[in-house]
Tab-separated table of C-alpha atoms in Angstrom:
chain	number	residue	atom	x	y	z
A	1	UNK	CA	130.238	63.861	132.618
A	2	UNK	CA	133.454	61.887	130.964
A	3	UNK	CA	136.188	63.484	131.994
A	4	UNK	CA	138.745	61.535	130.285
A	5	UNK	CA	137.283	60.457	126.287
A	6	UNK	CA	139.186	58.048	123.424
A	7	UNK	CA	136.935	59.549	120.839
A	8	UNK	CA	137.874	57.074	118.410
A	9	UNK	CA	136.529	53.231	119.188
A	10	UNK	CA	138.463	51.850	116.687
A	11	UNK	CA	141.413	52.399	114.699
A	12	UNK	CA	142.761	49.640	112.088
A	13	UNK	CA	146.972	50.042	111.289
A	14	UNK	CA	149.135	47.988	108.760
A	15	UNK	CA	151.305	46.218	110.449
A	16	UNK	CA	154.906	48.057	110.909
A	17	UNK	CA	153.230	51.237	110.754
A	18	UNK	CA	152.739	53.608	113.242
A	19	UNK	CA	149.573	53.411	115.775
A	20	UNK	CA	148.721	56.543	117.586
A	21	UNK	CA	146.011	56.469	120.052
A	22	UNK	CA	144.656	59.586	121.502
A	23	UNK	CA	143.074	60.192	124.319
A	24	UNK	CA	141.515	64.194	126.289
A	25	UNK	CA	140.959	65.328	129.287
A	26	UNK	CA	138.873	67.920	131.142
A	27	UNK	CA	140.052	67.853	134.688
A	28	UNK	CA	143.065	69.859	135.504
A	29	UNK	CA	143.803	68.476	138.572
A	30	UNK	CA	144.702	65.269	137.272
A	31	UNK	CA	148.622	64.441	137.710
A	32	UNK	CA	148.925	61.252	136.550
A	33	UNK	CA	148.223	59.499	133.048
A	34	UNK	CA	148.295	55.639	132.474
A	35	UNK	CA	147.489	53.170	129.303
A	36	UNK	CA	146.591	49.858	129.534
A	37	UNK	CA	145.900	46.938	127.359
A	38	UNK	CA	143.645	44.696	127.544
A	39	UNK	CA	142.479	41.633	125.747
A	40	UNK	CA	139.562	39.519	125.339
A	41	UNK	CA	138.827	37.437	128.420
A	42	UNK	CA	141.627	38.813	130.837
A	43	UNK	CA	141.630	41.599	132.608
A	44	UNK	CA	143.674	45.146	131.617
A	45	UNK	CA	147.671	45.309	131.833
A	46	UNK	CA	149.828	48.140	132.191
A	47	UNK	CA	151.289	49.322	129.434
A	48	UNK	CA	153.485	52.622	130.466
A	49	UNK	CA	152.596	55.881	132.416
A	50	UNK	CA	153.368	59.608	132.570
A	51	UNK	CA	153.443	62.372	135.488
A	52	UNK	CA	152.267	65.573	134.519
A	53	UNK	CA	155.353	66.798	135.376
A	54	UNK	CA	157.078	65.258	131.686
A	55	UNK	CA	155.498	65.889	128.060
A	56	UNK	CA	156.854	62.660	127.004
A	57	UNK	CA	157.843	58.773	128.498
A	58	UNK	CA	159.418	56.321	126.368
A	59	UNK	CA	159.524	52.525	126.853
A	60	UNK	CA	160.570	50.417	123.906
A	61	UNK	CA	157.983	50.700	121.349
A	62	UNK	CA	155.521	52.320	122.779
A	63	UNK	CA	155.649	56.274	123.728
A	64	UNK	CA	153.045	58.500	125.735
A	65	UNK	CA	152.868	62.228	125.008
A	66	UNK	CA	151.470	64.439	127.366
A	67	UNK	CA	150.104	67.846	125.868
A	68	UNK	CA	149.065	69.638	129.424
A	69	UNK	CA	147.544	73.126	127.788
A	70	UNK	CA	145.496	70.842	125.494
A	71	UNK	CA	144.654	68.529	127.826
A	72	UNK	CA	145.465	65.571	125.567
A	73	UNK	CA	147.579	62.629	125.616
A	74	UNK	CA	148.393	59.828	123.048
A	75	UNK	CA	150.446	56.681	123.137
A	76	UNK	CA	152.704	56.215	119.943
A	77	UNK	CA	153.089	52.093	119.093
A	78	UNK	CA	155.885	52.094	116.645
A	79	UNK	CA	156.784	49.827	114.692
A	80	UNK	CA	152.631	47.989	115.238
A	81	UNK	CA	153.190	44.224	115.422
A	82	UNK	CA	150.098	41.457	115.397
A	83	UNK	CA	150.266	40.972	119.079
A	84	UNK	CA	149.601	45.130	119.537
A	85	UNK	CA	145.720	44.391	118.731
A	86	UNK	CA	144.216	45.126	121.501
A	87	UNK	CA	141.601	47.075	123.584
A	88	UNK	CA	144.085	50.124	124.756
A	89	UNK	CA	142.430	52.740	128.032
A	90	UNK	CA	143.780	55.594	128.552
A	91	UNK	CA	143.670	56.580	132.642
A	92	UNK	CA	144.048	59.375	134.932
A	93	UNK	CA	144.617	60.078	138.821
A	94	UNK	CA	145.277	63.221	140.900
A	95	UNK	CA	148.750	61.627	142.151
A	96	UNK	CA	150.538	58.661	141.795
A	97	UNK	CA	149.981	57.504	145.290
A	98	UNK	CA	146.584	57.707	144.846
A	99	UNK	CA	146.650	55.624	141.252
A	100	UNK	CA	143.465	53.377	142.262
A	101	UNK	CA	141.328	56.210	142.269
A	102	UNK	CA	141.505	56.194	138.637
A	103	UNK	CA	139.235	57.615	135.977
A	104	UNK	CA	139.192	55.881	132.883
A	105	UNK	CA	138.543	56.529	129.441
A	106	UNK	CA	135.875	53.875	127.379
A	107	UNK	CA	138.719	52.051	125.117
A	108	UNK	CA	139.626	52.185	121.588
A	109	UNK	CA	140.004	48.988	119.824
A	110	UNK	CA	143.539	48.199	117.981
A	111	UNK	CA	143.327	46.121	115.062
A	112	UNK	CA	146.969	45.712	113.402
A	113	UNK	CA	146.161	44.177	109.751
A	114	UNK	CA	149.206	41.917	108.522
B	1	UNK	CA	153.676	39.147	137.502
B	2	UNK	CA	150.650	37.588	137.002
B	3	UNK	CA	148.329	35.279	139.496
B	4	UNK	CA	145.052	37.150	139.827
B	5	UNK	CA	142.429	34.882	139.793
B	6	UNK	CA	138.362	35.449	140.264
B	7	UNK	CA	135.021	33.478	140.523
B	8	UNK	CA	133.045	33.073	139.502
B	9	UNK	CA	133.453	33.299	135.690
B	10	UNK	CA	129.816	34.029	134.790
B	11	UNK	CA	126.930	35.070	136.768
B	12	UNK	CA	123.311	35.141	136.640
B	13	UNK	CA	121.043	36.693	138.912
B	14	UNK	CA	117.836	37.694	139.567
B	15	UNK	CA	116.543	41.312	140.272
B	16	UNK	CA	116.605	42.055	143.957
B	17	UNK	CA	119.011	38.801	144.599
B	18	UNK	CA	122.474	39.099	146.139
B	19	UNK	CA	125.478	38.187	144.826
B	20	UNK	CA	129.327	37.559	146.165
B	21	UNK	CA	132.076	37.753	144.014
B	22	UNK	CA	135.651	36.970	144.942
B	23	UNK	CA	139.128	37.544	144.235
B	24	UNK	CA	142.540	35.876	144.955
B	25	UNK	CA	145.916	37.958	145.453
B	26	UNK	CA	148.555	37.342	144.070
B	27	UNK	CA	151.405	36.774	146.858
B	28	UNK	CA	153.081	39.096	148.393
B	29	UNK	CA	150.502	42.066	147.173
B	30	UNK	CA	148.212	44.069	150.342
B	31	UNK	CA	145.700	45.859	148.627
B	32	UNK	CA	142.887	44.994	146.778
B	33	UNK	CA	140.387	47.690	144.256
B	34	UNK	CA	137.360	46.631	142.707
B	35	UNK	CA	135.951	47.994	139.663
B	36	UNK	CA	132.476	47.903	137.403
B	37	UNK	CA	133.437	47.910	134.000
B	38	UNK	CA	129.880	48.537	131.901
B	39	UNK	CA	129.432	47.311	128.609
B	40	UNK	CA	131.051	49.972	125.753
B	41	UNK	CA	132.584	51.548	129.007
B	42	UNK	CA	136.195	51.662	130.542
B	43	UNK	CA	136.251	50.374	134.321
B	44	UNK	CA	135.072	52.437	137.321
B	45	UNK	CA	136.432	52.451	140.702
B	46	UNK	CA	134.111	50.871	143.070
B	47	UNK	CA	136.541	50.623	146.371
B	48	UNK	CA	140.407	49.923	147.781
B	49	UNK	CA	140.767	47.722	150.288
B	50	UNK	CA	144.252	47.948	152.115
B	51	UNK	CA	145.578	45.761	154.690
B	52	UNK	CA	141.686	44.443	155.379
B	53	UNK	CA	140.863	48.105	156.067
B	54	UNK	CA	138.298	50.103	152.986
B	55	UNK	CA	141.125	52.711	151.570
B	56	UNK	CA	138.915	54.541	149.310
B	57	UNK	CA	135.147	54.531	147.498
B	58	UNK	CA	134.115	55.274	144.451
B	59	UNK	CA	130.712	57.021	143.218
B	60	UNK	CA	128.728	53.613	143.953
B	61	UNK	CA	126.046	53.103	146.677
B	62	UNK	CA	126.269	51.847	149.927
B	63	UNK	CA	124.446	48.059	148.803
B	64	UNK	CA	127.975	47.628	147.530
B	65	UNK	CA	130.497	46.495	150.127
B	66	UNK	CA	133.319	44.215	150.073
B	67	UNK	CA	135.436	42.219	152.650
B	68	UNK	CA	139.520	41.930	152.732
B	69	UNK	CA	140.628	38.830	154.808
B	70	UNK	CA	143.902	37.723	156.661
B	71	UNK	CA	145.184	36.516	153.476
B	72	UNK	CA	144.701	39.180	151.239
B	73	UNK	CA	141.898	37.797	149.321
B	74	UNK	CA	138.512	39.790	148.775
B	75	UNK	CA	134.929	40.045	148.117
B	76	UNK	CA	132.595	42.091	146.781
B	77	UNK	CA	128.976	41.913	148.005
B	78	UNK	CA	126.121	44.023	145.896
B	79	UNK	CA	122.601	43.432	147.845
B	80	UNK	CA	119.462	44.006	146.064
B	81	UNK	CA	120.528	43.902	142.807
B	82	UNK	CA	119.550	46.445	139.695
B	83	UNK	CA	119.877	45.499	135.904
B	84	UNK	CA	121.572	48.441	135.627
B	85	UNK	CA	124.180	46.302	137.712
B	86	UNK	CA	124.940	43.906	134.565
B	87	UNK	CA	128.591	44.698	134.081
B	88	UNK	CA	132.115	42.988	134.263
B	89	UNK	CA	133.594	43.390	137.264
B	90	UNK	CA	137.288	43.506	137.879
B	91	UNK	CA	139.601	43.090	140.644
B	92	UNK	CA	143.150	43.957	140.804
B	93	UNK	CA	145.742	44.004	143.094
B	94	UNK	CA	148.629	45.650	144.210
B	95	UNK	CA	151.811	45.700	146.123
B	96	UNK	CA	150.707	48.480	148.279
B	97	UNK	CA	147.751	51.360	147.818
B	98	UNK	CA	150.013	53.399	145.356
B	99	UNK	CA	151.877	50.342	143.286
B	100	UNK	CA	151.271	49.175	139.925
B	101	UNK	CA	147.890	46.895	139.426
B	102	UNK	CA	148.026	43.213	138.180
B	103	UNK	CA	143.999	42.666	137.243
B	104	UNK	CA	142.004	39.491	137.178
B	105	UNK	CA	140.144	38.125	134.362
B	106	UNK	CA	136.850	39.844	135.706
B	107	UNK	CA	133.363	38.076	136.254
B	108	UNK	CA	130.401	38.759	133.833
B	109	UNK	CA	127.602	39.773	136.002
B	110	UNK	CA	124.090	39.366	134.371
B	111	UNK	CA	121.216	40.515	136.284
B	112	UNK	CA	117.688	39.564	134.814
């Protein structure tokens, strides 16, 4: 049962275009949302985060929405540069203090063509 | 921050063998979580180790256990290994149990 699902394993984006990456949910309980990035041979990084308790966070280019009735986030990447291709996972937890118990979706795969 | 390291790299093992894994902190960070990351999959949590105490458990059976020492570096032991164990496996750590977390590079675990 995957209770958090990037339905899309790929998604290819010119480069200065806009990348939206989506990402559902099925467990109301959870509280707290988190992307990461991760490249080939090194572990994830965090990217940006949002508490259920906002329907949007903001950090420089990138941008999470939080949709809480439709139980779906996505993380806008605007403008996409080269270095934004990626694998990007979308993450949940009940809290914030409890962020290691995390649930995590399977990835979708960034490719920003120049 | 960065300074997460793990060994090894790559792995190959045997059906029924055990294997060890380890993980360096980075300074100044307490807690420790493990996590399987299957291939096609995102990671899953296997444990949280905080302050050399376990601080939480995933979904995963009990032939996984792992160690925290004085220093804040870790292991993870699986006995009896499955091939359904063949996986990366991750390690990150943290300031404290609720604090962002810096991730190693991961080991490739093949099981044969």
């Amino acid at each position: 049962d995957q209770q958090v699902k990037q339905n899309s394993p790929s998604l290819s984006v010119q480069e200065g275009r806009i990348s939206i990456l989506n990402c559902d949910y099925t467990n109301s309980m959870f509280d707290y949302f988190l992307w990461y990035k991760k490249y080939p041979a090194e572990g994830p990084t965090f990217l940006i985060s949002i508490s259920s308790i906002k329907d949007k966070n903001e950090d420089g280019r990138f941008t999470v929405f939080l949709n809480k009735s439709a139980k779906h986030l996505s993380l806008h990447i605007v403008p996409s540069q080269p270095g934004d291709s990626a694998v990007y996972f979308c993450a949940a937890s009940g809290s914030r203090d409890s962020n290691y118990q995390l649930i995590w979706g399977a990835g979708t795969k960034l490719i920003i063509k120049p | 921050e960065t300074g997460v390291t793990q060994s090894p790299t790559h792995l190959i093992k045997t059906r029924g063998q055990q294997v060890t894994l380890r993980c360096s902190s980075q300074s100044g960070h307490n807690t420790v979580s493990w996590y399987q990351q299957a291939l096609g999959q995102g990671p899953q949590f296997i444990f949280q180790y905080y302050r050399e105490e376990e601080n939480g458990r995933g979904n995963f059976p009990p032939r996984f256990s792992g160690l925290q020492f004085p220093n804040y570096s870790s292991e993870l032991n699986v006995n009896a290994l499955e091939l359904d164990d063949s996986a990366l496996y991750l390690c990150a750590t943290s300031r404290d149990r609720g604090s962002e977390q810096f991730f190693g590079p991961g080991t490739r675990l093949t099981v044969l």
